[in-house]
CSV table of C-alpha atoms in Angstrom, one decimal:
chain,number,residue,atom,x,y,z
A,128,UNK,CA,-126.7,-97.1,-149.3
A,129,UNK,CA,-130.3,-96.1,-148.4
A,130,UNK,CA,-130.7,-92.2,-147.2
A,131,UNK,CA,-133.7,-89.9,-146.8
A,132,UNK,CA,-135.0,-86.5,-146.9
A,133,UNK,CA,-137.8,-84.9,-144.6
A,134,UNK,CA,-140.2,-85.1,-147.6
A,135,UNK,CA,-139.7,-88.6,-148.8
A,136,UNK,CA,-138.7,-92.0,-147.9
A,137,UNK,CA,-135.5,-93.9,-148.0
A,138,UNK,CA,-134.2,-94.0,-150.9
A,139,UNK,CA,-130.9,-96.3,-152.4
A,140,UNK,CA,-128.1,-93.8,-153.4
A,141,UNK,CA,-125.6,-92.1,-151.7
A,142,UNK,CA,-126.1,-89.3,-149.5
A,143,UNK,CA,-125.5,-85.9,-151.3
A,144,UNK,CA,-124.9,-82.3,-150.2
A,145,UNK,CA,-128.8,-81.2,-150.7
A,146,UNK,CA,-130.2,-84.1,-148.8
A,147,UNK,CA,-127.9,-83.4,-145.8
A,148,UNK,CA,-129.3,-80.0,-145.5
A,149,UNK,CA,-132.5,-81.1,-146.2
A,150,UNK,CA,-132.2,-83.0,-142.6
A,151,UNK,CA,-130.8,-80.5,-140.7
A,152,UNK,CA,-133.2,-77.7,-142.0
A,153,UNK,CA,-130.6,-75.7,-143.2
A,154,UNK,CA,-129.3,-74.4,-147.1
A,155,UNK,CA,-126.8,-76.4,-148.5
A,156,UNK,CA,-124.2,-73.4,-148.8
A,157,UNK,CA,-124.9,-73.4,-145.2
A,158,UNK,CA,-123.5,-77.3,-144.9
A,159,UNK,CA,-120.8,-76.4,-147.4
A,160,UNK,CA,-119.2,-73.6,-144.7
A,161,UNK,CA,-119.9,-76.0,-141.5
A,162,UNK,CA,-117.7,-78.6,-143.6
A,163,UNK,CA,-115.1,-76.2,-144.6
A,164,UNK,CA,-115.3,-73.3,-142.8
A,165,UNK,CA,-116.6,-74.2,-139.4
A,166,UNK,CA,-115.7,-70.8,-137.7
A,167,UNK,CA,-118.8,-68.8,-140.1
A,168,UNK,CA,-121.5,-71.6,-138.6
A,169,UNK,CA,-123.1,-70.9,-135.2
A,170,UNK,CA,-121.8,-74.1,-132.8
A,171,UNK,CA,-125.5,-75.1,-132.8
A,172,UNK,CA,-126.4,-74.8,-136.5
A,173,UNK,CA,-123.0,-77.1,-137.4
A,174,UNK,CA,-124.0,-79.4,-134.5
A,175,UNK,CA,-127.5,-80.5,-136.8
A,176,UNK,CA,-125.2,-80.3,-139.5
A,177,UNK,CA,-122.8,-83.2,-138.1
A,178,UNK,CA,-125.8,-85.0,-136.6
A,179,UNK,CA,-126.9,-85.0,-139.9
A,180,UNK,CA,-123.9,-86.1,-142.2
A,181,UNK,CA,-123.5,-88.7,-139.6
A,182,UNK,CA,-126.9,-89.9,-140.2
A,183,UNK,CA,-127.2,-89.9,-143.6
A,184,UNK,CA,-123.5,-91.4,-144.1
A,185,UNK,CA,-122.7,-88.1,-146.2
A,186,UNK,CA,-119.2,-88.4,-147.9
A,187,UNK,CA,-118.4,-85.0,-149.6
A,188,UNK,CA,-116.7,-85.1,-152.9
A,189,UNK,CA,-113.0,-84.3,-152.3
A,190,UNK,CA,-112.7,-83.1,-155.9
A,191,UNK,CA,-115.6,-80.8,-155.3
A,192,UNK,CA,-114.5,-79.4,-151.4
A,193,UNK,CA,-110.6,-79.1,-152.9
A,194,UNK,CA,-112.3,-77.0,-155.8
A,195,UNK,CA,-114.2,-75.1,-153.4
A,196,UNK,CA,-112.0,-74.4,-150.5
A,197,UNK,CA,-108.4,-74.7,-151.9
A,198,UNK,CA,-108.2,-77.3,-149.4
A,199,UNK,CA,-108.0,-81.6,-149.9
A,200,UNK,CA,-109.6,-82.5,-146.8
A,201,UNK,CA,-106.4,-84.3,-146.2
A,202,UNK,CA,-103.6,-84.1,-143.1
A,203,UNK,CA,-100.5,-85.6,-142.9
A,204,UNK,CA,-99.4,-87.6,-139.8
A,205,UNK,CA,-95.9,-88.0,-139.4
A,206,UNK,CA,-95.2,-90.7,-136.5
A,207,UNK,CA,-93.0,-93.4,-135.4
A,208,UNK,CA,-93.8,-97.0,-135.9
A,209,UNK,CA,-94.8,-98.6,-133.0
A,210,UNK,CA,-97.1,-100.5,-131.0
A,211,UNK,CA,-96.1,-98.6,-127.5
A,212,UNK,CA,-99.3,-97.6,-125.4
A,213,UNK,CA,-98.4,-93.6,-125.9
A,214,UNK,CA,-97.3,-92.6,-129.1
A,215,UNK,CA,-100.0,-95.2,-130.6
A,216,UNK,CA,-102.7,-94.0,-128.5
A,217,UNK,CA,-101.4,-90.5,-129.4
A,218,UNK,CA,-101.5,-91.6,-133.3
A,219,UNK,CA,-105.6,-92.6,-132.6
A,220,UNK,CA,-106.6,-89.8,-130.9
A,221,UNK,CA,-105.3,-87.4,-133.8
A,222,UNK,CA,-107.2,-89.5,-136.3
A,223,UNK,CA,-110.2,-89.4,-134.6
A,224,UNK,CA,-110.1,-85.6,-134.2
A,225,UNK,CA,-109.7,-85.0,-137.8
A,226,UNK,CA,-112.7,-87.4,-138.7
A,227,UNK,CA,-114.7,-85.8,-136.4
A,228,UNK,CA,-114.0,-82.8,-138.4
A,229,UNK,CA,-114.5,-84.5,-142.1
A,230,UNK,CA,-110.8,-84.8,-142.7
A,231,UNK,CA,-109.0,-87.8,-144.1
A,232,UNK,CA,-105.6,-88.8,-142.6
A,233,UNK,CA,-102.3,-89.7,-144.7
A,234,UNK,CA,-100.0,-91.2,-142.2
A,235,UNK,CA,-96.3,-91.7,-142.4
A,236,UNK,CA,-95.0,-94.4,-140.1
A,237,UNK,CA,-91.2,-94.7,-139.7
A,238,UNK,CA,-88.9,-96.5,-137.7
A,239,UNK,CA,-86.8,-93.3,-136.8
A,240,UNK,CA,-87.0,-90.2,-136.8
A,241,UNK,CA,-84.7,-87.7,-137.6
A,242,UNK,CA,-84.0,-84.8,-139.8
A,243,UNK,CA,-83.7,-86.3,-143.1
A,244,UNK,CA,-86.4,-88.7,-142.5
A,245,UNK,CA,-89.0,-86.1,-141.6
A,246,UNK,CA,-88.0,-83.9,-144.2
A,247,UNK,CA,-88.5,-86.8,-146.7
A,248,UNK,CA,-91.5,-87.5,-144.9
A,249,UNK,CA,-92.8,-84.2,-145.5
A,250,UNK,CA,-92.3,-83.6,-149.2
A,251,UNK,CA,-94.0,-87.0,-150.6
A,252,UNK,CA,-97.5,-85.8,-148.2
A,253,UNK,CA,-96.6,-82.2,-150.1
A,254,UNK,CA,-96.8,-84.1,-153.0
A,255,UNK,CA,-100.1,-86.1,-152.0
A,256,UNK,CA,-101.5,-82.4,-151.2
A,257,UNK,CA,-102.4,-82.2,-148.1
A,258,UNK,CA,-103.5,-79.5,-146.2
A,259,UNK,CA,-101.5,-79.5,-143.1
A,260,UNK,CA,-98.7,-82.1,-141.1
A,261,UNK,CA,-98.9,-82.9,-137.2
A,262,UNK,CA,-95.6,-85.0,-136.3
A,263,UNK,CA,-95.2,-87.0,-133.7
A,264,UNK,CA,-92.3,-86.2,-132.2
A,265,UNK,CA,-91.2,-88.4,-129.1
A,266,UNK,CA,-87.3,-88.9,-129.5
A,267,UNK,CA,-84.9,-86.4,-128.8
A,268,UNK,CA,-83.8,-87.1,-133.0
A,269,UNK,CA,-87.1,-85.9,-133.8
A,270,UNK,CA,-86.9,-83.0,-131.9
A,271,UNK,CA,-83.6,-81.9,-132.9
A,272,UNK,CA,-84.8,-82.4,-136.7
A,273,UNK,CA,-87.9,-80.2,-136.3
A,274,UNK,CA,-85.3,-77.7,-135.0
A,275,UNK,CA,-84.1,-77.0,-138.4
A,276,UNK,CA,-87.1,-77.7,-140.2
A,277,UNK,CA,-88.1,-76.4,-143.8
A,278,UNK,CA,-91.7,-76.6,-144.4
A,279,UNK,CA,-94.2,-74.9,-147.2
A,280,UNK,CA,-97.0,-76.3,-145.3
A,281,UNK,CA,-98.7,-75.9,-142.1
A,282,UNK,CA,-96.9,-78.2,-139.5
A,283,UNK,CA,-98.0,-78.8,-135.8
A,284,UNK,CA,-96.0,-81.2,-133.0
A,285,UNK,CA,-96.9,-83.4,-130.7
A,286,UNK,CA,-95.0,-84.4,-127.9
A,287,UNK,CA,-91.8,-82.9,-129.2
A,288,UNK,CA,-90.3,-80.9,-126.2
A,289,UNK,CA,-89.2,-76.9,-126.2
A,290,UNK,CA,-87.7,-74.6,-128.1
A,291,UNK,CA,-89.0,-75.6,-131.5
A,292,UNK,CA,-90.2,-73.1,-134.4
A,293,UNK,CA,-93.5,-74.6,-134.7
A,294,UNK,CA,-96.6,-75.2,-131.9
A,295,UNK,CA,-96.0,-77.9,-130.2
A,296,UNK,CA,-98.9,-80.0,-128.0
A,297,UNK,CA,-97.7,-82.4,-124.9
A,298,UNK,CA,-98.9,-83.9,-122.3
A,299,UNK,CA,-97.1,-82.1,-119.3
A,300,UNK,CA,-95.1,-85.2,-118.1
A,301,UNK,CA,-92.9,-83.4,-115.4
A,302,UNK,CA,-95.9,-82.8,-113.7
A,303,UNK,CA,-97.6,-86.3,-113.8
A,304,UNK,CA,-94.0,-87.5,-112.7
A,305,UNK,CA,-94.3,-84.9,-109.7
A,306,UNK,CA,-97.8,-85.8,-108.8
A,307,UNK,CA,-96.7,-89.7,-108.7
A,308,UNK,CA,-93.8,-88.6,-106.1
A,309,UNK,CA,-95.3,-86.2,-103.7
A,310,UNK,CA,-98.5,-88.8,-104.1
A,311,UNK,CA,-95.7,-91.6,-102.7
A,312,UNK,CA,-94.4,-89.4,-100.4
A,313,UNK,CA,-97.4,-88.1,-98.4
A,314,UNK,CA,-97.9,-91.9,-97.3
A,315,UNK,CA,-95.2,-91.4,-95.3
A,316,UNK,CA,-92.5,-93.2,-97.9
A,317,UNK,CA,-88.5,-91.3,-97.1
A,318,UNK,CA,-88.2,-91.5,-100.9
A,319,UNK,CA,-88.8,-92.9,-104.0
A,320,UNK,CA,-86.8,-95.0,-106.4
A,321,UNK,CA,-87.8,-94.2,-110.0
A,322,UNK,CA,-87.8,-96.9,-112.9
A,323,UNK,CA,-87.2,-95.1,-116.0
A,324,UNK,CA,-87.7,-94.8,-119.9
A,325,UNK,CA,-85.2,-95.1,-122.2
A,326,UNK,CA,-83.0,-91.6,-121.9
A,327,UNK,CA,-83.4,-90.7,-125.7
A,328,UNK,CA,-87.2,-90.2,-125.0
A,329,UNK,CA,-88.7,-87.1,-124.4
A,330,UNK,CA,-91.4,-88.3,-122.4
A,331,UNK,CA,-88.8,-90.1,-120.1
A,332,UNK,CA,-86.1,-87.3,-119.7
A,333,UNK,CA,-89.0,-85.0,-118.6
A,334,UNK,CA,-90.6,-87.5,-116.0
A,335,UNK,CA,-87.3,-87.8,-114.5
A,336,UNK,CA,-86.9,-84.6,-113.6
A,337,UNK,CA,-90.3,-84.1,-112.3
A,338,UNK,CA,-89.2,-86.9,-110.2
A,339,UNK,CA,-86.1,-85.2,-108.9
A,340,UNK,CA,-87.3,-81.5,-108.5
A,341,UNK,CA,-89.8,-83.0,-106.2
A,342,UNK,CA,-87.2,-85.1,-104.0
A,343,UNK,CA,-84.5,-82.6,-104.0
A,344,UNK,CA,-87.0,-79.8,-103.0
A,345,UNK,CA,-87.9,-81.9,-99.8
A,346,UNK,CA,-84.8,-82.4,-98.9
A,347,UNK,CA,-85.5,-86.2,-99.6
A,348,UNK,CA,-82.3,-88.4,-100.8
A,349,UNK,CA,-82.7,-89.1,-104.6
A,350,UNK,CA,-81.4,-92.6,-105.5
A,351,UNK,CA,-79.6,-93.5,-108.9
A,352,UNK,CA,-82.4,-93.4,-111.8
A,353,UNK,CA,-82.4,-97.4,-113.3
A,354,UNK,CA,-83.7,-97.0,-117.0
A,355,UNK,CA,-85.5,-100.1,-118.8
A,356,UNK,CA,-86.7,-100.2,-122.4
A,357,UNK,CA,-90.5,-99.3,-121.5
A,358,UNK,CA,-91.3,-103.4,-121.9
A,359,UNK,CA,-92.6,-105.3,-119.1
A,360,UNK,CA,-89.6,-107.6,-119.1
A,361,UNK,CA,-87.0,-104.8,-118.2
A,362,UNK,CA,-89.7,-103.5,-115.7
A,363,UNK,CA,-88.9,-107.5,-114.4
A,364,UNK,CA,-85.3,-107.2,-114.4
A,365,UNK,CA,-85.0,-104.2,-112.8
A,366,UNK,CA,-88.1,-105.0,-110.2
A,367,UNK,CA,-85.8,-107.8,-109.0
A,368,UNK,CA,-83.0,-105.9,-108.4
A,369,UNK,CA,-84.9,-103.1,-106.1
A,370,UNK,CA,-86.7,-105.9,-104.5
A,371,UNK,CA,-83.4,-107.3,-103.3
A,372,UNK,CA,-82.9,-103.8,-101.1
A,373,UNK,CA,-84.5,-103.8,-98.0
A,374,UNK,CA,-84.3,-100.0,-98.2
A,375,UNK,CA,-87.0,-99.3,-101.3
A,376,UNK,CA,-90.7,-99.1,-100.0
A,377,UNK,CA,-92.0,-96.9,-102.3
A,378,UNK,CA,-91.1,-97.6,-106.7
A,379,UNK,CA,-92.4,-94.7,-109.4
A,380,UNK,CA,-92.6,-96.4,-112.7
A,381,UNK,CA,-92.0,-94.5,-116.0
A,382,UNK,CA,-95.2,-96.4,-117.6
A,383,UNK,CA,-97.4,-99.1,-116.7
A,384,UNK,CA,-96.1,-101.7,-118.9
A,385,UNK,CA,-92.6,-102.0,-117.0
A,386,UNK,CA,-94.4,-101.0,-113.8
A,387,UNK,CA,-96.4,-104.6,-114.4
A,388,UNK,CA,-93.1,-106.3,-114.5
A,389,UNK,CA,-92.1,-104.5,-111.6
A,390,UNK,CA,-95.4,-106.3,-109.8
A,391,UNK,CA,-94.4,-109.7,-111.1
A,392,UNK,CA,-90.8,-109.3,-109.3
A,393,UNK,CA,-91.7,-108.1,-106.4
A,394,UNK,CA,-94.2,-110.6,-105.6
A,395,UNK,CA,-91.3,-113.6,-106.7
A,396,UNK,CA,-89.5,-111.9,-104.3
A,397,UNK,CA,-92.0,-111.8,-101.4
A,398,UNK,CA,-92.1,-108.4,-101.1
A,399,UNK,CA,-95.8,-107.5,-100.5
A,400,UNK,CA,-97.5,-104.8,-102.7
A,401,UNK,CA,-98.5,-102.2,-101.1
A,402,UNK,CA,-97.6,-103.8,-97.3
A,403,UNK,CA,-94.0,-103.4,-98.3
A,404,UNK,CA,-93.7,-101.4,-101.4
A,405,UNK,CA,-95.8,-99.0,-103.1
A,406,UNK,CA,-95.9,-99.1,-107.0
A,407,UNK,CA,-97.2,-96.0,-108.8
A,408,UNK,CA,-96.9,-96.3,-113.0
A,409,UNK,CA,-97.7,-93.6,-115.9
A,410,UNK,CA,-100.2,-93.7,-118.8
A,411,UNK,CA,-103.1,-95.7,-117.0
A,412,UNK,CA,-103.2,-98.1,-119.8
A,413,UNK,CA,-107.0,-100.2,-120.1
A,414,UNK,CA,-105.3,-102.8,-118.3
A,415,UNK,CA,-103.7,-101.2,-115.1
A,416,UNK,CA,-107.2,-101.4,-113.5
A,417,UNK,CA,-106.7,-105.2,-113.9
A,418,UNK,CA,-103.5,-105.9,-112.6
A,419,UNK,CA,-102.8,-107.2,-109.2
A,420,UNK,CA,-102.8,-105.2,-107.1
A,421,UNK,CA,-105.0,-102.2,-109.2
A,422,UNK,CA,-101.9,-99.8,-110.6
A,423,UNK,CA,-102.2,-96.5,-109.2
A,424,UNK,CA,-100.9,-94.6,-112.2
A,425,UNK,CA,-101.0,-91.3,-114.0
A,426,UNK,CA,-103.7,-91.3,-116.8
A,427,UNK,CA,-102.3,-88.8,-120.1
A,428,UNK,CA,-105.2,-87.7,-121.9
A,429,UNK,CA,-104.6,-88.6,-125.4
A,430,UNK,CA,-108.2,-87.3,-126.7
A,431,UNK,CA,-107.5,-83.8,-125.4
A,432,UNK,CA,-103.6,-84.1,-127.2
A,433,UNK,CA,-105.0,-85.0,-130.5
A,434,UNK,CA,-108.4,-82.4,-130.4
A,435,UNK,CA,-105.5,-79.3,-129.3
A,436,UNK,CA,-103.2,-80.6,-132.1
A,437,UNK,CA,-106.1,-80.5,-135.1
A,438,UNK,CA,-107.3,-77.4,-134.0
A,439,UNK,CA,-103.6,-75.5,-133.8
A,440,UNK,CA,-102.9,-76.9,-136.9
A,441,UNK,CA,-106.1,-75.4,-138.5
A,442,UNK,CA,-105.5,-71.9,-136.9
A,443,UNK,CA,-102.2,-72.4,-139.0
A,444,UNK,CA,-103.9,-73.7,-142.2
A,445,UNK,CA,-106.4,-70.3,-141.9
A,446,UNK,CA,-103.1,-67.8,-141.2
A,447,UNK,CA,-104.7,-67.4,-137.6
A,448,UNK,CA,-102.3,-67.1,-134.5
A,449,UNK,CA,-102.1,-69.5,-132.3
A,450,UNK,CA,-100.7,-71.0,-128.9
A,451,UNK,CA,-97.0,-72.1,-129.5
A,452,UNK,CA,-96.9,-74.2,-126.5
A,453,UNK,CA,-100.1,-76.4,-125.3
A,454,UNK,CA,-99.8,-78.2,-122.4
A,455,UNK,CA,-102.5,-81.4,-121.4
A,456,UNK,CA,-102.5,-81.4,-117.6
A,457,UNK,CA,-102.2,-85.6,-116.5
A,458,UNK,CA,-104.6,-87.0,-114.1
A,459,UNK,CA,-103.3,-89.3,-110.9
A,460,UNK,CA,-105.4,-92.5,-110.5
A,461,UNK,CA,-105.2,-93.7,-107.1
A,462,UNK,CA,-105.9,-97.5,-107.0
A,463,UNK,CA,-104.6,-100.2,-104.6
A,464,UNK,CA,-101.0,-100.4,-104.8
A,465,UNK,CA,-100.2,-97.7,-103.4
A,466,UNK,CA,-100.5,-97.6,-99.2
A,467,UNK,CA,-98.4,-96.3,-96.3
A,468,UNK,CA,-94.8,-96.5,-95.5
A,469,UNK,CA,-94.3,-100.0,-93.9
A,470,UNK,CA,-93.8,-99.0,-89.9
């Protein structure tokens, strides 16, 4: 691979240390800390720095930083294996972070999580030697097994609820789930039936009961919860049966997938969208924009999750104190299939 200095042409070698600080105009110890150390580097000096390395395709010699630092340049990802919208985006958004930041990620995909399989999890990354674990916790097993967890190595959560012993980063899904209501509500709608996650999800649990606490404190009837499996097809099944009441105007979708299927049943049905019922869903997936009519949804910001859970987890890495609890505040996206209360 061809890289350069300011005081030469492009040459055929890979990048090293001395010619990245070459191009930013800084010393090479000075690149070393703004690697490893970025709190000693001014925010504009490890700016050129990353410009730089990016430029010049600089990979730094893990033997050399782990030498150096004490650190790998690795983190662990602990995560559920699965294809869903969330956890998945969640999964990108935590990689991208740490390459952003020079670190490699070792990730540990498992069908469940529970205590013993993220404590088994945990000991083979110890034994790869890396620097710190973020787990992606989004089932209530998880959870309970980061409870009693037994860790020698920095460890961080992500979407893993309350009450845990480590900092945990979530998007805060009761109050996406209460923004969706009251948004349904202000158009005039006397309540709003709510289309569920499965109830051994986190996520789910939590969007319910935004849901309710925003019914109950207006006084507004709150109907039976109907749960699906987060797949457009259950979103189907279950859109046809609240299409069949004449009573539902106004539908609040766990997540944008099922809320799809919910579209689909509706219109079989004849039941106009947003004329008759309003749809709102959760996650804004790429897609939702596309659907017909537009999804109006609540859009998690999965860059800001993963960016707050690589930075707690360095503050624990460096023995700095940090935030226990970080909560990502969800966006509503207004589109078109949402309107008012049929008259």
């Amino acid at each position: 691979m061809k890289t350069r200095s300011n005081d030469g042409p492009p040459r055929s070698r890979p990048a090293v240390l001395e010619d990245v600080a070459a191009l930013a105009g800084v010393s090479a110890m000075t690149v070393s800390r703004a690697l490893n150390a970025p709190e000693r580097v001014h925010t504009e000096t490890r700016a050129r720095v990353l410009a730089a390395v990016q430029e010049l395709d600089y990979r730094p010699n893990a033997a050399a930083r782990q030498l150096a630092t004490g650190r790998s340049g690795v983190l662990g990802v602990v995560s559920i294996d699965t294809t869903l919208y969330g956890p998945a985006s969640t999964l990108y958004s935590i990689e991208r972070a740490a390459r952003l930041n020079d670190y490699s990620v070792s990730i540990a995909s498992l069908s469940m999580l529970n205590r013993r399989s993220i404590d088994e999890s945990l000991r083979q990354l110890q034994s790869q030697s890396v620097d710190g674990v973020i787990i992606v916790a989004p089932h209530e097993s998880a959870a309970d097994g980061l409870r009693h967890l037994s860790s020698k190595i920095p460890v961080v959560a992500v979407d893993a609820g309350v009450g845990l012993s480590v900092p945990v980063v979530m998007v805060d899904q009761r109050a996406g789930a209460a923004r969706a209501t009251r948004h349904l509500l202000s158009l005039g709608h006397e309540t709003v039936w709510h289309v569920a996650g499965p109830d051994n999800w986190i996520d789910a649990n939590a969007r319910v009961e935004g849901w309710r606490e925003v019914l109950e404190a207006g006084g507004h009837r709150v109907p039976d919860v109907v749960r699906g499996d987060w797949s457009s097809r259950s979103g189907y099944q279950l859109g046809h049966r609240l299409a069949r009441d004449p009573e539902v105007t106004a539908v609040f979708v766990s997540n944008d997938q099922m809320a799809l299927g919910v579209l689909r049943a509706l219109r079989e049905v004849g039941r106009r969208v947003p004329e008759d019922v309003s749809v709102v869903g959760f996650d804004d997936v790429p897609e939702s924009a596309y659907f017909w009519p537009p999804l109006t949804t609540v859009r998690q910001d999965f860059e800001e999750v993963g960016g707050h859970a690589f930075h707690l987890l360095l503050d624990q890495m460096a023995g700095r104190p940090s935030q226990t609890r970080r909560l990502v505040e969800p966006e509503l996206i207004v589109r078109e299939s949402t309107g008012a209360a049929p008259g």
